[in-house]
Tab-separated table of C-alpha atoms and ligand atoms in Angstrom:
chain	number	residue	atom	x	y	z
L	594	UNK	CA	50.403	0.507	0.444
L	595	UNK	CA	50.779	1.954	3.496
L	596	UNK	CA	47.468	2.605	6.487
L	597	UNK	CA	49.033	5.700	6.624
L	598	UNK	CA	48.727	6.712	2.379
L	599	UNK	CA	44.836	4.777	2.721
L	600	UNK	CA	43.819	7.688	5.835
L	601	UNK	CA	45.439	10.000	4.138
L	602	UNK	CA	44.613	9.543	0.227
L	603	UNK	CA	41.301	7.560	0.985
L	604	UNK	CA	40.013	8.432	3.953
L	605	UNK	CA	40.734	4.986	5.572
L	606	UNK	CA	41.459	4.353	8.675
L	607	UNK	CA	40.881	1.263	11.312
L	608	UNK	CA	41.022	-1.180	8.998
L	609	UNK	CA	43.906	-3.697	8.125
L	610	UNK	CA	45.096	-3.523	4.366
L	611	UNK	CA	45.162	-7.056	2.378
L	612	UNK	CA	46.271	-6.352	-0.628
L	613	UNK	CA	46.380	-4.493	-4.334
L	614	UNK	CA	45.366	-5.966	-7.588
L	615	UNK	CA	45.628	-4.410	-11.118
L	616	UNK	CA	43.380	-5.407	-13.257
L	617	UNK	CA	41.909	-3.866	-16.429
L	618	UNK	CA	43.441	-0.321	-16.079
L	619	UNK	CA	41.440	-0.508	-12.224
L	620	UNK	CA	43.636	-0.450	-9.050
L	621	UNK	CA	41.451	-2.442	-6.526
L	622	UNK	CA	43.247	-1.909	-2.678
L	623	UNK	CA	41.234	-4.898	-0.456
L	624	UNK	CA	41.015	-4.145	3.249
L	625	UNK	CA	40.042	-6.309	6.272
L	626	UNK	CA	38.253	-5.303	9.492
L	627	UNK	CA	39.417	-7.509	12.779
L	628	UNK	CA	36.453	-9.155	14.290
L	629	UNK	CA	37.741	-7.874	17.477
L	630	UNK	CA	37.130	-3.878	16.195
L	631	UNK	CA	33.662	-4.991	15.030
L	632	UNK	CA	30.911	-3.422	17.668
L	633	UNK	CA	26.635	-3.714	17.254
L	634	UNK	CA	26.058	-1.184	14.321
L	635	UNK	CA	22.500	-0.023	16.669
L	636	UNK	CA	23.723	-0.324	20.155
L	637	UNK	CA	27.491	0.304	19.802
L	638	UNK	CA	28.237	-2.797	21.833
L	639	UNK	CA	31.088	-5.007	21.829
L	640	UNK	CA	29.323	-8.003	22.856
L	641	UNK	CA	29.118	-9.463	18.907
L	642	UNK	CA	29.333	-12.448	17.415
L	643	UNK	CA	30.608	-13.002	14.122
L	644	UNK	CA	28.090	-14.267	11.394
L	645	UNK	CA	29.903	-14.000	8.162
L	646	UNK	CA	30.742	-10.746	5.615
L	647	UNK	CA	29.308	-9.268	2.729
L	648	UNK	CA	31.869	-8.324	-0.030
L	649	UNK	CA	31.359	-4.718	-1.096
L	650	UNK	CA	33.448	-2.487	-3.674
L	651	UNK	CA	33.135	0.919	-3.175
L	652	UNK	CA	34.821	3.590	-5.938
L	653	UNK	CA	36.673	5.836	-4.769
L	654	UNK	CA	39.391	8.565	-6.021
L	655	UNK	CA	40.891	7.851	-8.785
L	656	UNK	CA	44.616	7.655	-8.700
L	657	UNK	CA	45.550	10.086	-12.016
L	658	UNK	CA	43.070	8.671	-14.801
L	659	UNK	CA	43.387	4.890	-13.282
L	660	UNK	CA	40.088	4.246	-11.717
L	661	UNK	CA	40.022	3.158	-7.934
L	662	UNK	CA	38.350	0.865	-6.051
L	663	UNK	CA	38.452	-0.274	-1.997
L	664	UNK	CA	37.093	-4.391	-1.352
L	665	UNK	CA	36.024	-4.696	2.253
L	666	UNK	CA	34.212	-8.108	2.982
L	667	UNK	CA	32.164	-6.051	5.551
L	668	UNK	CA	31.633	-8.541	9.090
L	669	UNK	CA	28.253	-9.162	9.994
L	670	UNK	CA	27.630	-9.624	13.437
L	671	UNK	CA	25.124	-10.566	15.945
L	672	UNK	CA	24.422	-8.739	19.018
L	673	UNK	CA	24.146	-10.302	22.566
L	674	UNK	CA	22.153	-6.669	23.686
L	675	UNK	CA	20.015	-6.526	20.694
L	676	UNK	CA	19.826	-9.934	19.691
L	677	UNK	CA	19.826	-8.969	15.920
L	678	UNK	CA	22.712	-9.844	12.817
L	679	UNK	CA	23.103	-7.097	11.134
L	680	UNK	CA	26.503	-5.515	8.711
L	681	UNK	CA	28.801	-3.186	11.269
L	682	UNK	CA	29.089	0.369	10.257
L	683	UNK	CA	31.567	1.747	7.722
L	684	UNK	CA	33.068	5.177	8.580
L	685	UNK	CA	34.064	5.821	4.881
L	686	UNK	CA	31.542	5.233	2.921
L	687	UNK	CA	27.575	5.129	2.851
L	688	UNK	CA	26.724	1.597	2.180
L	689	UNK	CA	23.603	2.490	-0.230
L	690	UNK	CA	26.399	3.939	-3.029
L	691	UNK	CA	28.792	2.411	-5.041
L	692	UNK	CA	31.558	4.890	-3.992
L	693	UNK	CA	33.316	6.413	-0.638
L	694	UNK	CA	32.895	9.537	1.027
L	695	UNK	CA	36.011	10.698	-0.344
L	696	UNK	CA	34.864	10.337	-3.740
L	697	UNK	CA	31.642	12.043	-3.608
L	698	UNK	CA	33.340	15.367	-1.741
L	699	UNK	CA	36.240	15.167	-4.752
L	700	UNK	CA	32.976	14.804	-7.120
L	701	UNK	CA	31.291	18.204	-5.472
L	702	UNK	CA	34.321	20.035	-5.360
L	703	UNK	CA	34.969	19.146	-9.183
L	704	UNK	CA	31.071	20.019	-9.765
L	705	UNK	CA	31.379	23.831	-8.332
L	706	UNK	CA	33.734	24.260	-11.692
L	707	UNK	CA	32.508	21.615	-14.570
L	708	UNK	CA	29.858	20.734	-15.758
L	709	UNK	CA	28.018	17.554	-14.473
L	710	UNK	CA	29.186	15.682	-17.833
L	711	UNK	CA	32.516	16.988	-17.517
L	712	UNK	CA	32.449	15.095	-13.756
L	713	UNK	CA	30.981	11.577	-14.934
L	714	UNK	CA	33.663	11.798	-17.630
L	715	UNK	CA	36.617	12.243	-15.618
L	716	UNK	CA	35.686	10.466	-12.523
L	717	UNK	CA	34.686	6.943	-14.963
L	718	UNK	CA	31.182	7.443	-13.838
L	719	UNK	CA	27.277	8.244	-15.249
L	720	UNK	CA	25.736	11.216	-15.420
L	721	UNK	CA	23.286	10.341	-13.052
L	722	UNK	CA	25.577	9.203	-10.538
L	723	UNK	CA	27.182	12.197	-10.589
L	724	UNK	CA	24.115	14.467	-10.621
L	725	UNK	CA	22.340	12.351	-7.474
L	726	UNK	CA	25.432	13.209	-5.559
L	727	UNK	CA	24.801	16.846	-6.111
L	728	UNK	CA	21.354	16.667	-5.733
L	729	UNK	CA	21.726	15.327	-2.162
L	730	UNK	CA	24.461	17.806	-1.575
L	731	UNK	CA	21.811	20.815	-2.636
L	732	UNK	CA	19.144	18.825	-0.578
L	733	UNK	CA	21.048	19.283	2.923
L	734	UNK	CA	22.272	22.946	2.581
L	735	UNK	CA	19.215	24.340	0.502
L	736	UNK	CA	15.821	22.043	0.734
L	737	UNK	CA	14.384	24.045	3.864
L	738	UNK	CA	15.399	27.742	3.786
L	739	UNK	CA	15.298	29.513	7.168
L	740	UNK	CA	12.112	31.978	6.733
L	741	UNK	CA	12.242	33.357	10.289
L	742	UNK	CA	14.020	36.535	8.986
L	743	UNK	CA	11.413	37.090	6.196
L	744	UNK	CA	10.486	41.029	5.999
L	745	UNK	CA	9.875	42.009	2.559
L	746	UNK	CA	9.575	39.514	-0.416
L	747	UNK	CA	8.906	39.002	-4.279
L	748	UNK	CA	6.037	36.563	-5.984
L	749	UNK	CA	6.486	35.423	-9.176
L	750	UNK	CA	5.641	32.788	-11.767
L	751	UNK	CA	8.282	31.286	-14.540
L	752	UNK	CA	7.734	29.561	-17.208
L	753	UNK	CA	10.171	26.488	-17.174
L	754	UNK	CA	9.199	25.195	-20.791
L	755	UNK	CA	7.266	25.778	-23.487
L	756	UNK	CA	3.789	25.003	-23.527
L	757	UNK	CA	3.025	26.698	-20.164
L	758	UNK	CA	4.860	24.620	-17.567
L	759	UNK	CA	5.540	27.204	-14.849
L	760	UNK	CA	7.560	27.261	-11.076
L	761	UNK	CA	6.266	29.318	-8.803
L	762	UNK	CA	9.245	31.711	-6.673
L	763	UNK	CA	9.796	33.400	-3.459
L	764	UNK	CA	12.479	35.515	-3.025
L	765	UNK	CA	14.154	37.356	0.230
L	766	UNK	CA	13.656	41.101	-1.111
L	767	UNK	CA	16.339	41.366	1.841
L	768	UNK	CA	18.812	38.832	1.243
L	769	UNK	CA	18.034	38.378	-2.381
L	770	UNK	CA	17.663	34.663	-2.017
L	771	UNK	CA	15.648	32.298	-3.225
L	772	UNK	CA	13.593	30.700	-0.447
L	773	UNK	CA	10.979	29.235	-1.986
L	774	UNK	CA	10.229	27.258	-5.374
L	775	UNK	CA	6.450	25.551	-5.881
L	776	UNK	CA	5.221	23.363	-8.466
L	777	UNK	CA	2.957	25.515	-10.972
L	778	UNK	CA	1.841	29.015	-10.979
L	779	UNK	CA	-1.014	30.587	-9.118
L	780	UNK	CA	-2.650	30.004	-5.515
L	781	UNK	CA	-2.066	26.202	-5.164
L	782	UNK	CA	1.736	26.492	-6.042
L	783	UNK	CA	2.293	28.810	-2.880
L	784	UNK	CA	0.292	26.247	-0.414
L	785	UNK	CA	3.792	24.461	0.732
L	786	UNK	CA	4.945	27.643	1.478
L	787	UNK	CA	2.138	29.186	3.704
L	788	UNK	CA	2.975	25.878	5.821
L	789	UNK	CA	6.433	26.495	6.043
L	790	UNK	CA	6.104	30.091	7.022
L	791	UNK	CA	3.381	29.259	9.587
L	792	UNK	CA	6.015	27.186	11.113
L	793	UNK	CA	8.507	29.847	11.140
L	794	UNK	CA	6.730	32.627	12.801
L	795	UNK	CA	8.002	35.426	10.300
L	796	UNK	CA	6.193	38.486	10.403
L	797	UNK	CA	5.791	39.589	6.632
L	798	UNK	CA	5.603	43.218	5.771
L	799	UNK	CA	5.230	43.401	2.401
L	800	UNK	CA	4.884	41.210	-0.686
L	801	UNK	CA	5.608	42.488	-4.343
L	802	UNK	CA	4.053	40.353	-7.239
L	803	UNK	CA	2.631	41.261	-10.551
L	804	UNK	CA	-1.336	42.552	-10.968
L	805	UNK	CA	-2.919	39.202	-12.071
L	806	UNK	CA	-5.218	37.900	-8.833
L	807	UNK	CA	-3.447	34.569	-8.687
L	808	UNK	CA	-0.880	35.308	-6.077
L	809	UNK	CA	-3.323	38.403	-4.743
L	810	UNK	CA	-5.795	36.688	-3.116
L	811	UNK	CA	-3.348	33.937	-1.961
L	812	UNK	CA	-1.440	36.572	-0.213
L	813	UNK	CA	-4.357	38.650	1.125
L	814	UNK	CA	-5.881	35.467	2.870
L	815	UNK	CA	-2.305	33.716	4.059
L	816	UNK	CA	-1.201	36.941	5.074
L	817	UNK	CA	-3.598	39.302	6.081
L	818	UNK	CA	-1.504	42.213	7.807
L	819	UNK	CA	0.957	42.158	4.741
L	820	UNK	CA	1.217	45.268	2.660
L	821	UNK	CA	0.550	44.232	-1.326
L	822	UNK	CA	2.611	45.855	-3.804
L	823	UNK	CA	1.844	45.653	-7.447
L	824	UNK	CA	5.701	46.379	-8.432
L	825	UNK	CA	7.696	48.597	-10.981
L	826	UNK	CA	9.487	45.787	-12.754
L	827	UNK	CA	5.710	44.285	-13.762
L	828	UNK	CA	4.089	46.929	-14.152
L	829	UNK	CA	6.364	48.511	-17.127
L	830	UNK	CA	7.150	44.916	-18.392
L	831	UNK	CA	3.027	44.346	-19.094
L	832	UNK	CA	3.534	47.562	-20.506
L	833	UNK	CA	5.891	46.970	-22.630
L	834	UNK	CA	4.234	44.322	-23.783
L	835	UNK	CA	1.610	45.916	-24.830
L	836	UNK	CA	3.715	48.598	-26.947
L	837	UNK	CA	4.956	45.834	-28.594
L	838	UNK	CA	1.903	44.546	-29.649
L	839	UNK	CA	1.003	48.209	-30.352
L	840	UNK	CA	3.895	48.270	-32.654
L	841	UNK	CA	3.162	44.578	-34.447
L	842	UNK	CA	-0.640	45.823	-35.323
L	843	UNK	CA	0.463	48.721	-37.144
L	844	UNK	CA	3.254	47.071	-38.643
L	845	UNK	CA	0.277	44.911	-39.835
L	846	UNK	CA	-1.712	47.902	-40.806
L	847	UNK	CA	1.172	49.413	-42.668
L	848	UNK	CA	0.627	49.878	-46.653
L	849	UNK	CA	3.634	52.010	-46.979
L	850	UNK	CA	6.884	49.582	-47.445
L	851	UNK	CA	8.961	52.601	-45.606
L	852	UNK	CA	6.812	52.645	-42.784
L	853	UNK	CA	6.637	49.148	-42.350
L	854	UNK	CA	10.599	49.000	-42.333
L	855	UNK	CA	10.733	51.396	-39.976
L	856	UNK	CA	8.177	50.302	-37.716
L	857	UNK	CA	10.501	47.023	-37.866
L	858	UNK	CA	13.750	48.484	-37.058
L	859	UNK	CA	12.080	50.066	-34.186
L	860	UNK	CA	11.234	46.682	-32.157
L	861	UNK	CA	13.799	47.067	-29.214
L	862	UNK	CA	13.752	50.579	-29.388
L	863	UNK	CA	10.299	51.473	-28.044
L	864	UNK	CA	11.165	49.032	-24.922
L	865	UNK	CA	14.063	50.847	-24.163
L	866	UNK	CA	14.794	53.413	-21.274
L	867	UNK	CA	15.042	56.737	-23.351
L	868	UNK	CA	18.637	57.369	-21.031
L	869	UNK	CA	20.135	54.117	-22.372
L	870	UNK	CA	19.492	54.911	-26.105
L	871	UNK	CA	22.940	54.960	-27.766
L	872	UNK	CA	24.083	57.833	-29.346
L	873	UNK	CA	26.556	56.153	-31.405
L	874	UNK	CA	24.271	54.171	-32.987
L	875	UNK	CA	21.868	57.143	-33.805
L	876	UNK	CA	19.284	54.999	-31.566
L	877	UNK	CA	17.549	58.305	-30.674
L	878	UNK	CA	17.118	59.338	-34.184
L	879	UNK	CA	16.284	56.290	-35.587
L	880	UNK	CA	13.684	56.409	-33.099
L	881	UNK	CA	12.222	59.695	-33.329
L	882	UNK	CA	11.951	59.182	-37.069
L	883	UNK	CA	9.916	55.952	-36.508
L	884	UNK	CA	7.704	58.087	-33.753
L	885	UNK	CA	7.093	61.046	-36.214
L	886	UNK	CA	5.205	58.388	-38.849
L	887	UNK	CA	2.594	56.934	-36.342
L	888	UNK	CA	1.501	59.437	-33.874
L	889	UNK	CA	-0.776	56.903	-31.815
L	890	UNK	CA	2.763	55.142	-31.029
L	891	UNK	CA	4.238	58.450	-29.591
L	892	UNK	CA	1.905	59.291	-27.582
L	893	UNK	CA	2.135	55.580	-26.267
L	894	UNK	CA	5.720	55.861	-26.214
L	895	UNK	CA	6.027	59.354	-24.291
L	896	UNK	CA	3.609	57.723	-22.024
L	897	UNK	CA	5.642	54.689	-21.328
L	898	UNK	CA	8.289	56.854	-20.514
L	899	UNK	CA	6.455	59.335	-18.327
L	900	UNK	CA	4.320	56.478	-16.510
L	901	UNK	CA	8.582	55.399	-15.290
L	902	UNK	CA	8.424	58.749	-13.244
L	903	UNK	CA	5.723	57.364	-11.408
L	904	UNK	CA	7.991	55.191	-8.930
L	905	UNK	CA	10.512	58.666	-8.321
L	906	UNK	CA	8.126	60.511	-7.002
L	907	UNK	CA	9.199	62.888	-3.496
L	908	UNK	CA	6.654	60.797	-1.594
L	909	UNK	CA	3.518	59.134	-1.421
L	910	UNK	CA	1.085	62.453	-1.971
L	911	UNK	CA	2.949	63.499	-5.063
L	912	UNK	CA	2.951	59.582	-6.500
L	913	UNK	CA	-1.393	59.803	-6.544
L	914	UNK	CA	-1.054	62.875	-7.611
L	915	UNK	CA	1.009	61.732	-10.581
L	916	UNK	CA	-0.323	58.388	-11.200
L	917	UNK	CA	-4.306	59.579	-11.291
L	918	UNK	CA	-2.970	62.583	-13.630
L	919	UNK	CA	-1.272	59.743	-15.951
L	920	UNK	CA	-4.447	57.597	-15.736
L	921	UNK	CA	-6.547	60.680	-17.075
L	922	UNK	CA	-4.188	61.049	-19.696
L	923	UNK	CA	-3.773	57.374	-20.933
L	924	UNK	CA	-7.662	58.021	-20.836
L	925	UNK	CA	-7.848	60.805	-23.149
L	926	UNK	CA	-5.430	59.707	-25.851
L	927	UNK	CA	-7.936	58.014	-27.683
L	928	UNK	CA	-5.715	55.218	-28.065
L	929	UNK	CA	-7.146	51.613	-26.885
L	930	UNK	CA	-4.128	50.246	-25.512
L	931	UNK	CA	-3.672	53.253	-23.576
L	932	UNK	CA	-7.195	52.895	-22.326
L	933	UNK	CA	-6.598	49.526	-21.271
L	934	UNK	CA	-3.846	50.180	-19.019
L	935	UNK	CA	-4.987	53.261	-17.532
L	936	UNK	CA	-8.163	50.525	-16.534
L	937	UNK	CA	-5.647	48.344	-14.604
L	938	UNK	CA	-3.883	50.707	-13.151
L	939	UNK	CA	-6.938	52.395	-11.856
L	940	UNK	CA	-7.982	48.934	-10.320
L	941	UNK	CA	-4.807	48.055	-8.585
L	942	UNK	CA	-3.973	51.889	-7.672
L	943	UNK	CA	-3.770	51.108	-3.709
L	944	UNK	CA	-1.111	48.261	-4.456
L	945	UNK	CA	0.962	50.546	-6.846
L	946	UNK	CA	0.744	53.318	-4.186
L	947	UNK	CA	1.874	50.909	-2.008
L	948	UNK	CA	5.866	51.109	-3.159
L	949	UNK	CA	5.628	54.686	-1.326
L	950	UNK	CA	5.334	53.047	2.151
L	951	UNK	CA	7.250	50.076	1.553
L	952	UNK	CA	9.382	50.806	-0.685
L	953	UNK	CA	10.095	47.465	-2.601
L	954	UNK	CA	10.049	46.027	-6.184
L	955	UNK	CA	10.807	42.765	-7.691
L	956	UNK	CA	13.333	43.695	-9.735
L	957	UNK	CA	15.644	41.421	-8.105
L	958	UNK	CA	13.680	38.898	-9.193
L	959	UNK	CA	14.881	39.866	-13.255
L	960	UNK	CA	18.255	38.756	-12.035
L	961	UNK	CA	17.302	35.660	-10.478
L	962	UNK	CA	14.725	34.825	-13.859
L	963	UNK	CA	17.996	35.686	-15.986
L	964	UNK	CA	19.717	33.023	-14.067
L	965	UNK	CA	17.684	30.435	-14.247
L	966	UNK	CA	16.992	30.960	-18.446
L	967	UNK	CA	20.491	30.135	-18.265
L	968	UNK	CA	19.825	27.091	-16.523
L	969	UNK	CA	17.598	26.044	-18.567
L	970	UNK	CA	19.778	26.409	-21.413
L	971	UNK	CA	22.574	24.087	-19.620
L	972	UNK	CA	19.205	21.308	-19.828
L	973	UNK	CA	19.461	19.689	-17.247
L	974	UNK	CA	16.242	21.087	-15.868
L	975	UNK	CA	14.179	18.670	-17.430
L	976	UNK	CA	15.809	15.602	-16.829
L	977	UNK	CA	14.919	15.799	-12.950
L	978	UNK	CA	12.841	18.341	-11.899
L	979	UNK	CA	13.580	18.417	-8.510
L	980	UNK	CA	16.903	19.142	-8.921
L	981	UNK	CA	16.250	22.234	-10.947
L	982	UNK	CA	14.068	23.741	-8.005
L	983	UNK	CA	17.214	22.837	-5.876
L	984	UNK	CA	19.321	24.477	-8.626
L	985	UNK	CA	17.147	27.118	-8.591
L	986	UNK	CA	17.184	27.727	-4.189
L	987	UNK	CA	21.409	27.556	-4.617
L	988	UNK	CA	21.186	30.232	-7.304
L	989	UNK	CA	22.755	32.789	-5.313
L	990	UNK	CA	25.275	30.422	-3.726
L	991	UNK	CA	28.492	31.549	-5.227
L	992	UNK	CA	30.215	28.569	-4.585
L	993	UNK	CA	27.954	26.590	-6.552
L	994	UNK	CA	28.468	27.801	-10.070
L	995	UNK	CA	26.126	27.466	-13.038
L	996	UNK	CA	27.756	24.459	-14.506
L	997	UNK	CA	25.639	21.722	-15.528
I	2071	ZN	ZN1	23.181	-4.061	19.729
């Protein structure tokens, strides 16, 4: 073994090499540091005495499937200048692991295309040691978001597990990052984040979030000057939700077998956008067949669809005009769901005007919730839940895939 191969293969360098030993399928390469190279790990001084070594084994890349392994009895020295004994620094490795630097960066590089199993596995190592690397990793590019730039962003809650475990998430409406992920749901979850943002002078424009008051009131007294807007994506997805409870009750209702089958078939249907229906698949028909039986859910359905036209309106005079003429007519159907929503809109009309002067939605946010279901499904969300909010700020790092 050359000093040359250990720099070059290892990382190594300034040290003298000893020897190599094969032992139980491990190659072990043992170095040596001269006492005269050894310098005051605090002061950098040369003017050390030397006061024994420590024998430390660090991992590092395997060679092929054969394990690796560097011995350094590290010197400990004591300083004239300082007057302390203390172990000299080691350029390759951090001396609170069990492996070199050269390792971990072959480990993160591995972990942008496997899966954190897949890592341990090949590198001889545990799961956790594997994911701790990568959780520091996602610690010093992603913990502390710059939030200077912040113009225009989302609010919204997720539910992390059942049984109502929720993160709360801030994303760049510009960028369409991540730059925020609290504890919770609701007012308190957001409190780390007012700090931050303090800090960062960013003048906030305007916030979309859904119509519950949780985030509402946290926004309104955090940021005062910011423009509120109750947002397209939640606004037709409570909507939907409704429908679809619309649909189960008279599913329930149902007597008729046929009417209950196709009340059933008509599930995802009703939730679609009438333009994405496929026409192959008769969707249109099937639907209009299912509308023609229960007249309370078409005249839900139509207004579903016609309350969409609200957001592509010519401008912000035409979108009151439309949204108070939609809010009669929910009114008017007779139909208590209906009713019900034309009530919340009518309470939150100034924040759903409010797309016509700034002009955002949270509909990013779908594609960042779609993301992390799918971490969740990988499971490793539970296991540490700090490093699924770190997972969760890298979500629209390319580089770091969504292996687990
Ligand atoms: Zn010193």
């Amino acid at each position: 073994m050359s000093t040359s191969l250990l720099y070059h293969a290892f990382g190594i360098r300034g040290y003298r090499y000893t020897r190599t030993d094969y032992r139980d399928g491990q190659t072990i390469f043992t170095i040596h540091q001269e006492p005269e190279t050894c310098r005051c790990p605090a002061c950098g001084s040369h003017e050390v005495q030397s006061r024994g070594r420590v024998e430390r084994r660090f991992r590092t890349l395997p060679i092929g499937r054969r394990a690796t392994f560097v011995v350094l009895p590290i010197p400990r020295v004591e300083c004239q200048a300082c007057g302390v004994v203390r172990q000299v620094k080691i350029p390759f490795a951090d001396p609170r692991r069990s492996y070199t630097n050269a390792f971990e960066r072959y480990a993160l590089e591995l972990g942008r295309r496997m899966t954190i199993r897949d890592v341990a596995l090949h590198m001889g190592v545990s799961w956790d040691v594997i994911k701790d690397l990568q959780k520091r990793d996602l610690w010093r590019r992603f913990a502390k978001p710059k939030l200077k730039h912040l113009r225009h962003i989302a609010i919204d809650e997720i539910a992390i597990a059942k049984g109502h475990r929720y993160l709360t998430v801030v994303l760049d409406l510009d960028s369409g990052a991540v730059v925020f992920v609290g504890d919770g749901k609701g007012a308190k979850a957001l409190q780390p984040f007012w700090k931050r943002l303090r800090g960062s002078k960013a003048v906030i424009e305007a916030v979309a979030m859904d119509m519950s008051p949780a985030y509402r009131e946290a926004v309104s007294t955090h940021l005062p000057k910011a423009q509120i807007v109750f947002d397209r994506f939640h606004v037709m997805k409570l909507f939907n939700e409704k429908l679809s409870d619309l649909r189960r009750a008279l599913h329930r209702e149902a007597t008729d077998v046929m009417q209950k089958k196709v009340l059933k078939g008509t599930r995802w249907l009703l939730l679609k956008a009438s333009e994405n229906l496929d026409e192959e698949k008769d969707e249109k028909k099937k639907l209009e067949e299912a509308l023609a039986l229960n007249k309370s859910l078409a005249v839900a359905y139509y207004l579903k669809e016609d309350l969409r036209q609200f957001w592509e309106q010519p401008g912000k005079r035409f979108g009151t005009s439309f949204l108070d003429g939609w809010i009669k007519r929910a009114e008017a159907s007779g139909i208590k769901m209906l009713q019900q929503m034309a009530k919340t809109l009518a309470a939150h009309r100034s924040g759903l005007l409010a797309y016509y002067d700034a002009r955002i939605t949270s509909g990013p946010m779908e594609g960042t919730n779609n993301k992390i279901k799918t971490m969740k499904r990988l499971a490793y969300g539970f296991r540490d839940r700090e490093f699924f909010k770190l997972k969760i700020l890298a979500i629209h790092e390319t580089k770091y895939e969504l292996v687990g």
